[in-house]
Short mmCIF file of C-alpha atoms in Angstrom, two decimals:
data_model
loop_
_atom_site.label_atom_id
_atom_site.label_comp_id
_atom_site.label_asym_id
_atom_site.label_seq_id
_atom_site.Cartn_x
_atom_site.Cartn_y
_atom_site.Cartn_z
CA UNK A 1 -22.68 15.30 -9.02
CA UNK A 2 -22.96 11.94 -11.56
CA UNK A 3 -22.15 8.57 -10.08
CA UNK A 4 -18.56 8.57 -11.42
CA UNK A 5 -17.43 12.01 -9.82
CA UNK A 6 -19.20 10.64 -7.01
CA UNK A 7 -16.94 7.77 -7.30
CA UNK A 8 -13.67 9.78 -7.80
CA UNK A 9 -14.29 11.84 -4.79
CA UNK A 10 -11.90 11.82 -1.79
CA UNK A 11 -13.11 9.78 1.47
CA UNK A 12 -13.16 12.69 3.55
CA UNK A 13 -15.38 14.45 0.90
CA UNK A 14 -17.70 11.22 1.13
CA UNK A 15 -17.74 11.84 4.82
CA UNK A 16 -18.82 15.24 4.84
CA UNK A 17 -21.56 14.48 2.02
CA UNK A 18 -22.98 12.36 4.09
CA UNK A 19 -23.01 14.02 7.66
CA UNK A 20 -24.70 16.94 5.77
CA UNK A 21 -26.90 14.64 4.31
CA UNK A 22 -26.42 15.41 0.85
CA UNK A 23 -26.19 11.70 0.38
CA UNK A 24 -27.11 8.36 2.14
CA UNK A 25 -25.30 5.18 2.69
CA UNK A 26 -27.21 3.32 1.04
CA UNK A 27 -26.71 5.77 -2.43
CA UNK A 28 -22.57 5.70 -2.01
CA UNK A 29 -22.43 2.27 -1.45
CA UNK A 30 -25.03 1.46 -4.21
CA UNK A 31 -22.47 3.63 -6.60
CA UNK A 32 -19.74 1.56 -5.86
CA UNK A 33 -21.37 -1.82 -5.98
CA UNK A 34 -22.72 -1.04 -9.26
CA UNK A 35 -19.11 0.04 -10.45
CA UNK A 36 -17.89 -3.15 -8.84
CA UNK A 37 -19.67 -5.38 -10.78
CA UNK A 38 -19.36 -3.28 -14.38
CA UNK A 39 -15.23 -3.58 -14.24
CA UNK A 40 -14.52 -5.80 -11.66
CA UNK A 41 -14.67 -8.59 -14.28
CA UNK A 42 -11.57 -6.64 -16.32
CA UNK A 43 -9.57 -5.50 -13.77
CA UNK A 44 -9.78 -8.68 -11.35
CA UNK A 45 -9.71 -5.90 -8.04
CA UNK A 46 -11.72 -8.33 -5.74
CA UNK A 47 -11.50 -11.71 -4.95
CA UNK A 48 -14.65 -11.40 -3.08
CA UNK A 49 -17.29 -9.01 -2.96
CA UNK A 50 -20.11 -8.64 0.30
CA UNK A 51 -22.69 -6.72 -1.67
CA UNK A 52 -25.49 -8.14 0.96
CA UNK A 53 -22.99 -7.32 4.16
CA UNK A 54 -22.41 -4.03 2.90
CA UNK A 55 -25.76 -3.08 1.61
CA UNK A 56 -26.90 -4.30 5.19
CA UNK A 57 -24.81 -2.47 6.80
CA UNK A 58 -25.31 1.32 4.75
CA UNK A 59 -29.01 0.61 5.29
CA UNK A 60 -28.40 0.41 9.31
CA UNK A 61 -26.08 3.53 8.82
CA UNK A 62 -28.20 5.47 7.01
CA UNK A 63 -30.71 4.77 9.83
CA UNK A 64 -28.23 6.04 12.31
CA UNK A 65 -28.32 9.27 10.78
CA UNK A 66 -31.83 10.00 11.69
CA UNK A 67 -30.75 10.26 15.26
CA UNK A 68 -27.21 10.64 15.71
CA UNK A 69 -25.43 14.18 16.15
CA UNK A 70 -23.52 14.49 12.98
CA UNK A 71 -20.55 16.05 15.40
CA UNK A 72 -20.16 12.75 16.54
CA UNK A 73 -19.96 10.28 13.71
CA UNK A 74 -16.98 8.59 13.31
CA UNK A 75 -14.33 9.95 10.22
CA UNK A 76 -15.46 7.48 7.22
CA UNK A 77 -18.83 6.93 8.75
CA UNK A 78 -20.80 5.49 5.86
CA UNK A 79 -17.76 5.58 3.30
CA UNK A 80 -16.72 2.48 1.53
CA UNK A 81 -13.72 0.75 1.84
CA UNK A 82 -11.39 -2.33 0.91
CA UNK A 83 -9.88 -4.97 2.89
CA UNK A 84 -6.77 -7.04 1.58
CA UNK A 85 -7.33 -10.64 1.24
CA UNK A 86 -4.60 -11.05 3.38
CA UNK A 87 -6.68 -10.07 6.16
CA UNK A 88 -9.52 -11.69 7.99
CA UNK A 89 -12.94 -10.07 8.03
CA UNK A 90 -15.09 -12.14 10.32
CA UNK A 91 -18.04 -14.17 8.40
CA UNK A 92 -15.99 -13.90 5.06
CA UNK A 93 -14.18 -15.52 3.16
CA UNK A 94 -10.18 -15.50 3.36
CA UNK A 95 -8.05 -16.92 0.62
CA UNK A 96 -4.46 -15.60 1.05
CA UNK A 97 -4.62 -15.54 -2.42
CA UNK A 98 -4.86 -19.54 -2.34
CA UNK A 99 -7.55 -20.63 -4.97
CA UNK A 100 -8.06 -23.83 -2.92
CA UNK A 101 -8.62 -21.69 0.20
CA UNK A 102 -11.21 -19.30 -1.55
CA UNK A 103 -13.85 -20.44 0.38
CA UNK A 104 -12.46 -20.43 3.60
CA UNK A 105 -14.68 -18.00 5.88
CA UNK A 106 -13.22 -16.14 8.73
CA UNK A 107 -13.60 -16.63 12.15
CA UNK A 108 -12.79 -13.25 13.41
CA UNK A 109 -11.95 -9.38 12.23
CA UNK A 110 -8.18 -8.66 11.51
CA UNK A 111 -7.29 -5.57 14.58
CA UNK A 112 -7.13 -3.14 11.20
CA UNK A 113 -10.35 -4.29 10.61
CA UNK A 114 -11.75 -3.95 14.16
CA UNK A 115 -10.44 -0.52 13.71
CA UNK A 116 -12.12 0.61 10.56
CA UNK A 117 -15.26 -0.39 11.13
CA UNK A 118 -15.25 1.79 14.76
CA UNK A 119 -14.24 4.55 12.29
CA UNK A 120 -17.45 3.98 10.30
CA UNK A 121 -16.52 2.25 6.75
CA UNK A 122 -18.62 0.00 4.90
CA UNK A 123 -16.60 -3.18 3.47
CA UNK A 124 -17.37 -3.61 0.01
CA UNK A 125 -14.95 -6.52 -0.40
CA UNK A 126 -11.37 -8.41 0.14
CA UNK A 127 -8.86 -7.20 -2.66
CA UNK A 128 -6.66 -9.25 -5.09
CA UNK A 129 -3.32 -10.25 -3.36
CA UNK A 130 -0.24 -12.38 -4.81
CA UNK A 131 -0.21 -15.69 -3.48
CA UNK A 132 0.49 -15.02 0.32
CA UNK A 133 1.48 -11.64 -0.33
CA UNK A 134 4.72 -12.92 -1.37
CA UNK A 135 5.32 -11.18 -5.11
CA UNK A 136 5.36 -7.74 -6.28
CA UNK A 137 2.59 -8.26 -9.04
CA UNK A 138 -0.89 -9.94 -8.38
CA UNK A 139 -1.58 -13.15 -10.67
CA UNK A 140 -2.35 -15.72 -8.54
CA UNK A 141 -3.17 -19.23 -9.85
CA UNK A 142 -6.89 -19.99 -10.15
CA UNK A 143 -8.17 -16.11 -9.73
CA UNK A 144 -7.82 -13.73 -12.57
CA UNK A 145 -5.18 -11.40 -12.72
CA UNK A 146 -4.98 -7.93 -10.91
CA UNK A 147 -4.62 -5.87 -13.95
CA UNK A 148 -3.80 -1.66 -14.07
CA UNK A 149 -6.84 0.15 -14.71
CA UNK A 150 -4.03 3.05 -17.01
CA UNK A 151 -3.65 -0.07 -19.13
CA UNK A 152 -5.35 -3.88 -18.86
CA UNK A 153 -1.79 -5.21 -20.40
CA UNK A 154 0.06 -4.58 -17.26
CA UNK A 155 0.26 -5.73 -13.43
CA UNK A 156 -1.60 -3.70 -10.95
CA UNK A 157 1.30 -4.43 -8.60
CA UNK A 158 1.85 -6.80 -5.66
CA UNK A 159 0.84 -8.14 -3.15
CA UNK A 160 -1.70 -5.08 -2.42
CA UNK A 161 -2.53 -4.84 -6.56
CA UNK A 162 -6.62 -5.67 -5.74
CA UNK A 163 -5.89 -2.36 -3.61
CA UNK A 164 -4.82 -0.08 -6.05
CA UNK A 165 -6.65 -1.26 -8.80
CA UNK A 166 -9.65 -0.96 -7.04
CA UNK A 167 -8.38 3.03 -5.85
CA UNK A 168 -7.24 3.84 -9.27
CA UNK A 169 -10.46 2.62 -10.90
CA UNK A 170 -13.26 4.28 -8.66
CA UNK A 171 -14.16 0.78 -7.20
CA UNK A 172 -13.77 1.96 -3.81
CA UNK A 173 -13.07 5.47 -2.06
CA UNK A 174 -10.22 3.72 0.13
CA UNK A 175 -8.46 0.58 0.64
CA UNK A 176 -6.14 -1.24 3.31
CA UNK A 177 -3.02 -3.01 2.27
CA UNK A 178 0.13 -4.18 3.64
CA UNK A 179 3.55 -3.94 2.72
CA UNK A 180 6.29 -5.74 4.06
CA UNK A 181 8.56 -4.98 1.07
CA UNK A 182 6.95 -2.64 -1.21
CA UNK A 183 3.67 -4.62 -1.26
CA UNK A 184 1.52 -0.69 -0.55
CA UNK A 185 4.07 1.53 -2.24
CA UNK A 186 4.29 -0.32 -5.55
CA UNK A 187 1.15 -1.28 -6.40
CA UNK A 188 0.48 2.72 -5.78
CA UNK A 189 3.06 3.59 -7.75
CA UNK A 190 1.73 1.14 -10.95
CA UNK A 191 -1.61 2.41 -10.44
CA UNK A 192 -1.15 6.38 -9.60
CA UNK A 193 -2.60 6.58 -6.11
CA UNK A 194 -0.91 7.50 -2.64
CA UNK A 195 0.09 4.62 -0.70
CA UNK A 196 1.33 5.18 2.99
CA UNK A 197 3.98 2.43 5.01
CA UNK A 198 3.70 4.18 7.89
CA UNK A 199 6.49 3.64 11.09
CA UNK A 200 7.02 0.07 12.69
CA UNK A 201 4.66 0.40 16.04
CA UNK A 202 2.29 2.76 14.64
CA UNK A 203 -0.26 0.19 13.65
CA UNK A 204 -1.12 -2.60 15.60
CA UNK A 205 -0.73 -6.43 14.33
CA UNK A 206 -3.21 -7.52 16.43
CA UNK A 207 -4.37 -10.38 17.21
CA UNK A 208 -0.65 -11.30 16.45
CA UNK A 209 2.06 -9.34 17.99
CA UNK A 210 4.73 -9.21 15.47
CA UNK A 211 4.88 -9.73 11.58
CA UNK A 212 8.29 -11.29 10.01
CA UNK A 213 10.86 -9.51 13.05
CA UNK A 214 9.18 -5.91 12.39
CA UNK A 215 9.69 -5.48 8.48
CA UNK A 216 5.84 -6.03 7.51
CA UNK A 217 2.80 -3.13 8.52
CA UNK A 218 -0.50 -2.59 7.48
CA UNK A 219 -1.06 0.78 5.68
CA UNK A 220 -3.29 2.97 3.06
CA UNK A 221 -3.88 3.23 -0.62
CA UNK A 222 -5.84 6.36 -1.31
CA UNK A 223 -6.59 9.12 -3.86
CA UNK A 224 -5.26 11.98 -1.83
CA UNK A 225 -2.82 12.39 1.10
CA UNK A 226 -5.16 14.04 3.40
CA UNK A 227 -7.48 10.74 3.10
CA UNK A 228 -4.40 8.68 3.96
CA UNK A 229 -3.79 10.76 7.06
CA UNK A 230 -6.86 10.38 8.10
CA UNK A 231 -7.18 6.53 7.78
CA UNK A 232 -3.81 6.62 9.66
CA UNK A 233 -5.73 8.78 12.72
CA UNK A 234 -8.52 5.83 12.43
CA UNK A 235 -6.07 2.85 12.72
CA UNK A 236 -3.08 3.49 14.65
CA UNK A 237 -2.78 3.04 18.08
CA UNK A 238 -1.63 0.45 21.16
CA UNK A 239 -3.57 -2.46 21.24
CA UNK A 240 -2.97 -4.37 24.85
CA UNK A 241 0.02 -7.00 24.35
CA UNK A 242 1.82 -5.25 21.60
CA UNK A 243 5.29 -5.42 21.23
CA UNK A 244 6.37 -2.37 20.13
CA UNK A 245 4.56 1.12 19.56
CA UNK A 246 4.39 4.58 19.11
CA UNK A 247 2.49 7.50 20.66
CA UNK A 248 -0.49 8.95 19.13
CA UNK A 249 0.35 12.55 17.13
CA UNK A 250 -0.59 15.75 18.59
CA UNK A 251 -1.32 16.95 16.06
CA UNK A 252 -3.28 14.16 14.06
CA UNK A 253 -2.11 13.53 11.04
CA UNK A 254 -4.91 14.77 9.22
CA UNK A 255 -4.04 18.42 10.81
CA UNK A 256 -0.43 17.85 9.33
CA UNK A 257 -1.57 16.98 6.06
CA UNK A 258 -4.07 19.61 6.34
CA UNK A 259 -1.80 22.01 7.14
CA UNK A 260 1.12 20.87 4.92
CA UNK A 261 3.89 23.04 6.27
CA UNK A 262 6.82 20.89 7.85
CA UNK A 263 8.88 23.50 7.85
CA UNK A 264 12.08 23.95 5.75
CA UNK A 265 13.44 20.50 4.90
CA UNK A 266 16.66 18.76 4.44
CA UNK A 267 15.95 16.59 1.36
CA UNK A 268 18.09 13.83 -0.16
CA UNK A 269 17.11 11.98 -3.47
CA UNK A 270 18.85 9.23 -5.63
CA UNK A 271 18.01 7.24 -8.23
CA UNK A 272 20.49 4.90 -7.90
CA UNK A 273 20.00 1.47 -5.72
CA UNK A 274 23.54 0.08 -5.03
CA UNK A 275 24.32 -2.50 -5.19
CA UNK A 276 21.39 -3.23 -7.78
CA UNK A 277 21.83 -0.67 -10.03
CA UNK A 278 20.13 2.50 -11.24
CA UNK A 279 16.55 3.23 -12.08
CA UNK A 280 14.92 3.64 -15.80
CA UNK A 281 15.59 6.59 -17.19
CA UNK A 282 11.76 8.00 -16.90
CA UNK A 283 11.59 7.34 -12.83
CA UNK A 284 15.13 9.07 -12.73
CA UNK A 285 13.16 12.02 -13.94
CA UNK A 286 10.30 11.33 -12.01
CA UNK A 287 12.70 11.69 -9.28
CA UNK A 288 14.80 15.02 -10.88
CA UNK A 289 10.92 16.54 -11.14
CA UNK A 290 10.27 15.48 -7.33
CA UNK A 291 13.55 17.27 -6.09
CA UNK A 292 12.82 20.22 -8.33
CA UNK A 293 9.55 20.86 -7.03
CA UNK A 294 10.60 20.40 -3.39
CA UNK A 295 13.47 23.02 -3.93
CA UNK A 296 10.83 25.85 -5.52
CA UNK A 297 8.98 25.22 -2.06
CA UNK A 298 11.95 26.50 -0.32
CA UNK A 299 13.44 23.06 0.93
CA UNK A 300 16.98 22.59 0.84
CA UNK A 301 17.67 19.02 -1.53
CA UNK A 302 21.02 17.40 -2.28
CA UNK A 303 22.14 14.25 -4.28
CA UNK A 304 22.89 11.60 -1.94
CA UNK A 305 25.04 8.01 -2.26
CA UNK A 306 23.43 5.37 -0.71
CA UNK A 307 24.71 1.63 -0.80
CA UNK A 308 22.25 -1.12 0.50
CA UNK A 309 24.84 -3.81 0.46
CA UNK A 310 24.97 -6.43 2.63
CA UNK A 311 21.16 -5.90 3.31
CA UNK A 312 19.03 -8.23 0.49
CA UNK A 313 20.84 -11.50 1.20
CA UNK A 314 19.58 -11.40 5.22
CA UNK A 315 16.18 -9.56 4.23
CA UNK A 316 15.46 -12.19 1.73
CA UNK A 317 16.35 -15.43 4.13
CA UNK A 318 14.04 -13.16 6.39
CA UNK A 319 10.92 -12.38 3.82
CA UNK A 320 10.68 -15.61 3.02
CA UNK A 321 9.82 -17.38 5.81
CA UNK A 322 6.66 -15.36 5.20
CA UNK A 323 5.38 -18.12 3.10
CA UNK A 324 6.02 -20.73 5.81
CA UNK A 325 4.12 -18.00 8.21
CA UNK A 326 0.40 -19.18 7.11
CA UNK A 327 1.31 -22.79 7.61
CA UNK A 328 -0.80 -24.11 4.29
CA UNK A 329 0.21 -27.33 3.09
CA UNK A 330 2.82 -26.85 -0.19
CA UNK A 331 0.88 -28.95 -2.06
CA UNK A 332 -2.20 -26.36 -3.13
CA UNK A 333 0.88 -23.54 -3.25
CA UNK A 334 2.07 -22.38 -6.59
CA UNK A 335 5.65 -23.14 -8.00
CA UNK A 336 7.51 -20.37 -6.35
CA UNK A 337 5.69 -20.57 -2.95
CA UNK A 338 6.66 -24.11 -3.20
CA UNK A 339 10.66 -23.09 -3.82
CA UNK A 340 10.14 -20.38 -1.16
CA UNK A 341 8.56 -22.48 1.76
CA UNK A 342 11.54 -25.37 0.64
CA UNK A 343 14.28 -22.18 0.95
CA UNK A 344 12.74 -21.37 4.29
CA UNK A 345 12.42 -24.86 5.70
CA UNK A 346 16.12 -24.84 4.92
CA UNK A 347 16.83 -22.37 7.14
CA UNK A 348 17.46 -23.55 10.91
CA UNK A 349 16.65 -21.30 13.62
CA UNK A 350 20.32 -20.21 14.90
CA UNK A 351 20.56 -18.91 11.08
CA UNK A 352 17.29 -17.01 10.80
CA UNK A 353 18.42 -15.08 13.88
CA UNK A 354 21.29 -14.40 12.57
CA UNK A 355 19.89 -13.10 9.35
CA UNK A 356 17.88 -10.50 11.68
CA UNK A 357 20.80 -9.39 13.33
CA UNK A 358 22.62 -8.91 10.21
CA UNK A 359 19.63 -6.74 8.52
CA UNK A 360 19.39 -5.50 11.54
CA UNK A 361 22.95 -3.75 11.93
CA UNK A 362 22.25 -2.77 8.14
CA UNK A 363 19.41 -0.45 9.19
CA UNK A 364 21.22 0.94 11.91
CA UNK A 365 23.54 3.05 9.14
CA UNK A 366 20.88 3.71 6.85
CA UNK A 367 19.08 5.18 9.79
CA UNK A 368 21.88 6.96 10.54
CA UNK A 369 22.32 8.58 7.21
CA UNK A 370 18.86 10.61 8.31
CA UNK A 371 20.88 12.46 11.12
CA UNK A 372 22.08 14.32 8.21
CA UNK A 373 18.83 14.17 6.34
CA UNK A 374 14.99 14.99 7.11
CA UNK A 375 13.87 13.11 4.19
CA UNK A 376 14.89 10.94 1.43
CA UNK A 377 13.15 10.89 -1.87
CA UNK A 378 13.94 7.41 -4.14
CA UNK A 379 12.13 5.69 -7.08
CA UNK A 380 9.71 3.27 -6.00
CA UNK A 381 10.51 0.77 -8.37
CA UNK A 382 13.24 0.73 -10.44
CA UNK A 383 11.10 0.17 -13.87
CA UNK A 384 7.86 0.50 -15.12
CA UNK A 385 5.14 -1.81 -14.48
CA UNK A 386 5.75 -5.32 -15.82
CA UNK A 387 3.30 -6.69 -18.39
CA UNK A 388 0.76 -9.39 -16.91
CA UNK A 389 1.98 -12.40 -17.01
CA UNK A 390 5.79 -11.48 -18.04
CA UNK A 391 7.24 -13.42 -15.53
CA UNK A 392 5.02 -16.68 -15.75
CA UNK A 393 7.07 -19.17 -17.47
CA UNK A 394 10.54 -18.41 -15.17
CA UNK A 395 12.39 -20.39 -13.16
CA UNK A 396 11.66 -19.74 -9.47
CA UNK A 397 15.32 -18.64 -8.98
CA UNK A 398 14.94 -15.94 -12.17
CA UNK A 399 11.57 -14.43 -11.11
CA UNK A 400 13.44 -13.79 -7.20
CA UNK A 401 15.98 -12.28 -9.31
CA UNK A 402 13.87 -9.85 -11.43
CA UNK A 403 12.01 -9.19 -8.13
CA UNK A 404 14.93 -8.06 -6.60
CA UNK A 405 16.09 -5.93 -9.01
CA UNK A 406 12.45 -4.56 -9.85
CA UNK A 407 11.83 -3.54 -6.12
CA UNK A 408 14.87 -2.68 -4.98
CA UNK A 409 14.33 0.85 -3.39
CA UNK A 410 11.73 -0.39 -1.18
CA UNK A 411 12.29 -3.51 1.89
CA UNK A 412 15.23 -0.99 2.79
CA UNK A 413 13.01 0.71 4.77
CA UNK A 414 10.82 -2.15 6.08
CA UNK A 415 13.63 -3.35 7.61
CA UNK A 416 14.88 0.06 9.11
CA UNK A 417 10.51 0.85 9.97
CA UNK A 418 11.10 4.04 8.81
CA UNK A 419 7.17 5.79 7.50
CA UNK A 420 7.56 6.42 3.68
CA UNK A 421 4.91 7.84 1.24
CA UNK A 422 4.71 6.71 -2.63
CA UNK A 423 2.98 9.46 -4.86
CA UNK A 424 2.16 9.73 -8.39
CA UNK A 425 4.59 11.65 -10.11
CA UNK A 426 3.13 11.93 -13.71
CA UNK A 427 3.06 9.45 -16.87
CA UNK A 428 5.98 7.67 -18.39
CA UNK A 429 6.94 9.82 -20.86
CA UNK A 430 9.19 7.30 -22.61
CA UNK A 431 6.36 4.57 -23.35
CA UNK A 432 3.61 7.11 -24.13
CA UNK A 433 1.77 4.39 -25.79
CA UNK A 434 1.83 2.62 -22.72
CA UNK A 435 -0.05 5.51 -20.84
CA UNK A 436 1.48 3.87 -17.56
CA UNK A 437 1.77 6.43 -14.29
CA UNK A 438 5.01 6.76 -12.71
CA UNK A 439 5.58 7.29 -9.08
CA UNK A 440 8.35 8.23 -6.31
CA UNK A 441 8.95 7.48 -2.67
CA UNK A 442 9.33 9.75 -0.27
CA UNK A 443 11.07 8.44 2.88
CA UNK A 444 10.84 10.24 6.82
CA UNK A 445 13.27 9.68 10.14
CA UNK A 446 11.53 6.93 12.13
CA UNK A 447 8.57 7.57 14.16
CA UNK A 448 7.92 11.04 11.60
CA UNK A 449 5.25 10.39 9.70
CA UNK A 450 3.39 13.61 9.99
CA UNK A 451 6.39 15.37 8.96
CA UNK A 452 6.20 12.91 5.90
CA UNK A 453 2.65 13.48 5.73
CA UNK A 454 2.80 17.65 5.50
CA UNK A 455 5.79 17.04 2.63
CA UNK A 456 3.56 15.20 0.78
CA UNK A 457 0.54 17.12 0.92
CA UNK A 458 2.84 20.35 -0.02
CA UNK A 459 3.67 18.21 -3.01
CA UNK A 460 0.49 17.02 -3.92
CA UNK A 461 -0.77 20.94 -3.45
CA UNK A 462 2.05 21.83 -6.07
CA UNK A 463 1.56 18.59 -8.43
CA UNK A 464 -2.32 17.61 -7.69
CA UNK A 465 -3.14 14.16 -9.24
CA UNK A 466 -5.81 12.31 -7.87
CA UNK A 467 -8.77 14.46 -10.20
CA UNK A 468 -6.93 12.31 -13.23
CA UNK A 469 -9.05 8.86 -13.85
CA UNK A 470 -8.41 6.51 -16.25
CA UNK A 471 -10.25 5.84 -19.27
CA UNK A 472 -11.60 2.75 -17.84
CA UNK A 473 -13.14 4.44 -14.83
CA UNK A 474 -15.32 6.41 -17.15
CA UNK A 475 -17.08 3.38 -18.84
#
């Protein structure tokens, strides 16, 4: 196997490759570092990389193997993996996407991050994020631009873009983002991997115990479902002081994936966002194809209305206040941060609560609506990809604007917690030239996310994906 399939191949694979010895650490890690620093400089996936922590660290693992029981090794033992610069990996540095911050170093490891290094990865790296995670594409001010590895024109997404970039482009076999509106399932979308919000409670926020009143989680970008069940298996659990949580599968998830049969399904899909409007014609097919293939595998699908009004005027007065969240001073924030941390500061606390109770009683009926349904499939987005730097020279109040109607489909179900999937679906058959992919959502009752997880592995089975590359990757 060359370097670049080596690249390309799922975690899991990685895993096994190694515990058979077929390949070291120190050689997987070497591959990726090498890759790292050939396209890196194009596609702006890292704002930092820890070549010397990582090689240090597949050296001592490769040592391990000498005397361990292979049996025994943890999932991604020796596999490497991405961190969000969101959060903190003890020793390095943490930006928030804050150029005047990039030097910052960490104190302590993120709870995520706790977790995935007892499941045996090797950090390559924090990943681009927007500018405290707050907007859907990654160009922060003073780092270069996240840019899709399909086509160096347009955004990689936001705020996990570094993520999926680095996924899409062989830079690393799987990465950790968060998403507390879209910020996982977008950025997959853009880029063509799987990204996975899983339920509210099934991943621990520790150290902290809650993230903006329960609409933000971490989660997975990955090249294949199975891989993103399997990071789920690694990282969810209680953690001692959280709030809210959810029991481990029996099952795991990786068995669900694995075995990808959930049973015959009652699917809705729409590709219409009311009251925002409808999605570009090429993700309403992306959607049409999604239904279509989930009816030839014997699921029963229907066109659902579904109206989201009343829901983005509370949900934005709460997403918001994310920017106030990380306390940096406004001064080294850019423009909209600026307008966003003024906006929140605005906002007294008698009026914040009632903007959660408000979204609040939203999600209650658009929870309900999956008593009738066991799944909901929906356009990520509702266009393509934006070009980088499309939205630079826009009034703070016009870029919220375009966000909203760009991302529609997706803080829905951050404020409900429901798990939900995004998958590539395809290219966008209407801007060929473009050679952008095109994704869908698919959506599970709360607390189901192995159900969601066998759905989309019987999709994947029927539409597989993650062998494509782009041309980039292949450089």
């Amino acid at each position: 196997m060359n370097a670049t399939d080596l690249a390309f191949s799922p975690a899991l694979e990685q895993a096994q490759l190694i515990r058979r010895k077929e390949i070291s650490p120190i050689e997987l890690t070497q591959v990726y570092l090498d890759r790292i620093e050939q396209l890196n400089p194009q596609l702006g996936s890292y704002f930092t990389v820890t070549a010397e922590l990582a090689t240090a660290d597949a050296i001592a693992k490769t040592e391990q193997l000498t005397t361990l029981d292979p049996g025994e090794l943890p999932p991604f033992f020796g596999v490497p993996i991405s961190i969000k610069d969101l959060n903190p990996v003890a020793g390095v540095p943490c930006s928030y996407g804050v150029a005047a911050l990039r030097s910052q170093i960490a104190g302590h490891d993120d709870g995520i991050v706790q977790r995935l290094k007892q499941a045996g990865g090797i950090i390559l790296g924090k990943t681009a994020t927007s500018q405290l995670g707050s907007l859907p594409y990654t160009e922060p001010p003073g780092f270069a631009p996240a840019r899709n590895p399909w086509n160096l024109n347009y955004t990689a997404g936001g705020s996990s873009g570094g993520a999926a970039s680095s996924v899409a482009a062989g830079l690393c076999a799987i990465a950790q983002g968060s998403d507390g509106g879209g910020s996982i399932r977008g950025p997959a979308a853009c880029c063509g991997v799987v990204g996975v919000k899983p339920s509210r409670g099934r991943i621990s926020f520790a150290p902290i115990g809650d993230c903006l009143s329960g609409i933000a989680t971490n989660g997975s970008l990955a090249r294949t479902v199975t891989d993103a069940a399997a990071f789920l298996d690694a990282v969810s659990g209680y953690v001692t002081g959280d709030p809210y949580w959810l029991p481990d599968p029996h099952p795991s998830f990786l068995a669900a994936a694995t075995d990808a049969n959930p049973g015959g399904l009652r699917i809705a899909f729409a590709s219409k966002i009311p009251p925002v409007g409808q999605a570009s014609p090429e993700l309403q097919q992306a959607v049409l194809t999604t239904a279509q293939i989930l009816d030839a595998l014997g699921h029963t699908l229907e066109p659902a209305g579904l109206d989201f009004s009343g829901l983005i005027e509370p949900f934005v007065t709460v997403w918001q206040t994310s920017v106030a969240f990380f306390g940096i001073p406004p001064e080294i924030l850019q423009p909209m941060n600026q307008w966003l941390l003024d906006r929140a500061n605005a906002v007294n606390s008698g009026q914040y609560l009632q903007a959660v109770a408000q979204m609040q009683i939203v999600a209650r009926r658009l929870v309900a609506f999956f008593e009738r349904y066991d799944a909901l499939v929906l356009p990520v987005y509702l266009h393509p990809p934006i070009a980088i730097g499309q939205w630079a020279d826009l009034s703070p109040e016009a870029i919220l604007q375009n966000v909203i109607n760009w991302v529609a489909p997706c803080p829905p179900f951050n404020a409900t917690g429901q798990p939900a999937i995004a998958l590539p679906m395809g290219f966008d058959a209407v801007n060929v030239q473009q050679g952008l992919p095109l994704g869908v959502q698919i959506i599970g009752r709360p607390g189901a996310d192995s159900t969601l997880l066998a759905l989309a592995a019987q999709i994947e089975a029927a539409k597989p994906w993650h062998q494509q590359r782009p041309a980039i990757a292949n450089q």
